Amino acid sequence: MFQRFRRTRLNKTLRSLTRETTLSVNDFIYPLFVRSGEGIKTEVSSMPGVYQMSIDVILEECVELKSLGMNAIILFGIPDVKDSIGSDALCDHGIIASCVRAIKKAHPDMFVVTDLCFCEYTDHGHCGIIDHKHETVDNDATLEISASQALVHAKAGADMIAPSGMMDGIIQTLREAFDNGGYPNLPIMSYSTKFASAYYGPFRDVAESTPSFGDRGSYQMDPANRREAVAESISDELQGADILMVKPALAYLDIVREIKDNTSLPLAVYNVSGEYAMLKLAGKHGLIDYERVVMETMMSFKRAGADIIISYHAKEVAKMLKN
Ligand code: PBG
Ligand code: ZN
């Protein structure tokens, strides 16, 4: 049999015609952190380029994002007051509800995703109600208040809800709450495969949500487990999630591919705070070519099977894609 050893060298046009993976501004969701006040834009030391912003500043940010062709954001709230059950997240005038309402009023064309969890709103920093006897999160009690939080987001006008607490049964609970509450078409993006990861460190500085005791190991996944990682996402698919997710992204690309091949829903990756900080700081110190490394990293997520990338780099990527 004839076997040719030299590959034909393709010119630029052919290289782009045959490229297997592409990046577009439409692949991204940009995280924003909101807190109360006016004119507030506080940079977080562990994540240069990421800010806590007041609602008025977020409304300006949306103008800039739209000018870059980006309209999808995910919101995280930092409440004035934290308590044992995260009351701010359950109230129609809490920080997230207020922010969503303001954005949807000023920018109806923004697609607003809300992160649904309790760690940013509880004084103990865990993702739900604490079962004090066992020093862990009470799964079923947390499901109940999660449904309330989800309806608060829905009422405020959120376009998609993203539960990030990894409580068992959360997708079915939210699906039922939306069906019964008059939101049968509200999409749910599940943080379906979320590992107990040290890469979340900087986020907890921004969101001021470091647990005051213990860790999240009882409800987040063991990074050692591949089969369980796939099973968690399949379970959420069966419960009615619309989009699945792997988080963190970079150290888990094998999991991304495996879930992609074993489910049929769109798949998101969360390129988390620690991943962002590593590139940002290495870039700042001139150790890497920041822009090229960022683009290469984003491409690797798509190649691994991600349809959606949630990333703190998203705004910079949008600028790079524009040039
Ligand atoms: C809330 C939540 C976290 C992140 C997204 N949603 C923190 C956590 O689980 O500790 C982390 C995102 C990041 O590190 O960028 N549960
Ligand atoms: Zn949480």
mmCIF file of C-alpha atoms in Angstrom, residues 32-35 53-56 58-59 62 73 75-77 92-106 112 114 156:
data_model
loop_
_atom_site.group_PDB
_atom_site.id
_atom_site.type_symbol
_atom_site.label_atom_id
_atom_site.label_comp_id
_atom_site.label_asym_id
_atom_site.label_seq_id
_atom_site.Cartn_x
_atom_site.Cartn_y
_atom_site.Cartn_z
ATOM 1 C CA LEU A 32 -19.196 39.720 38.240
ATOM 2 C CA PHE A 33 -19.187 40.389 41.978
ATOM 3 C CA VAL A 34 -21.737 42.803 43.346
ATOM 4 C CA ARG A 35 -21.964 44.529 46.693
ATOM 5 C CA MET A 53 -18.607 46.475 42.238
ATOM 6 C CA SER A 54 -21.714 48.314 43.326
ATOM 7 C CA ILE A 55 -24.802 48.045 41.136
ATOM 8 C CA ASP A 56 -24.291 51.394 39.391
ATOM 9 C CA ILE A 58 -22.046 46.994 37.144
ATOM 10 C CA LEU A 59 -24.546 48.793 34.912
ATOM 11 C CA CYS A 62 -22.549 45.978 31.035
ATOM 12 C CA ILE A 73 -22.670 37.318 32.835
ATOM 13 C CA LEU A 75 -23.489 37.220 39.240
ATOM 14 C CA PHE A 76 -22.121 36.641 42.715
ATOM 15 C CA GLY A 77 -23.309 38.707 45.662
ATOM 16 C CA ASP A 92 -36.463 40.209 47.303
ATOM 17 C CA HIS A 93 -34.343 43.195 48.285
ATOM 18 C CA GLY A 94 -31.142 41.267 48.843
ATOM 19 C CA ILE A 95 -28.037 42.186 46.888
ATOM 20 C CA ILE A 96 -28.516 39.713 44.024
ATOM 21 C CA ALA A 97 -32.231 40.299 43.535
ATOM 22 C CA SER A 98 -31.637 44.061 43.489
ATOM 23 C CA CYS A 99 -28.767 43.743 41.037
ATOM 24 C CA VAL A 100 -30.623 41.445 38.637
ATOM 25 C CA ARG A 101 -33.623 43.778 38.623
ATOM 26 C CA ALA A 102 -31.422 46.799 37.901
ATOM 27 C CA ILE A 103 -29.561 45.065 35.077
ATOM 28 C CA LYS A 104 -32.671 43.691 33.398
ATOM 29 C CA LYS A 105 -34.239 47.152 33.567
ATOM 30 C CA ALA A 106 -31.261 49.035 32.138
ATOM 31 C CA VAL A 112 -28.032 37.274 33.472
ATOM 32 C CA THR A 114 -27.272 33.852 38.932
ATOM 33 C CA ALA A 156 -36.052 39.386 39.900
#
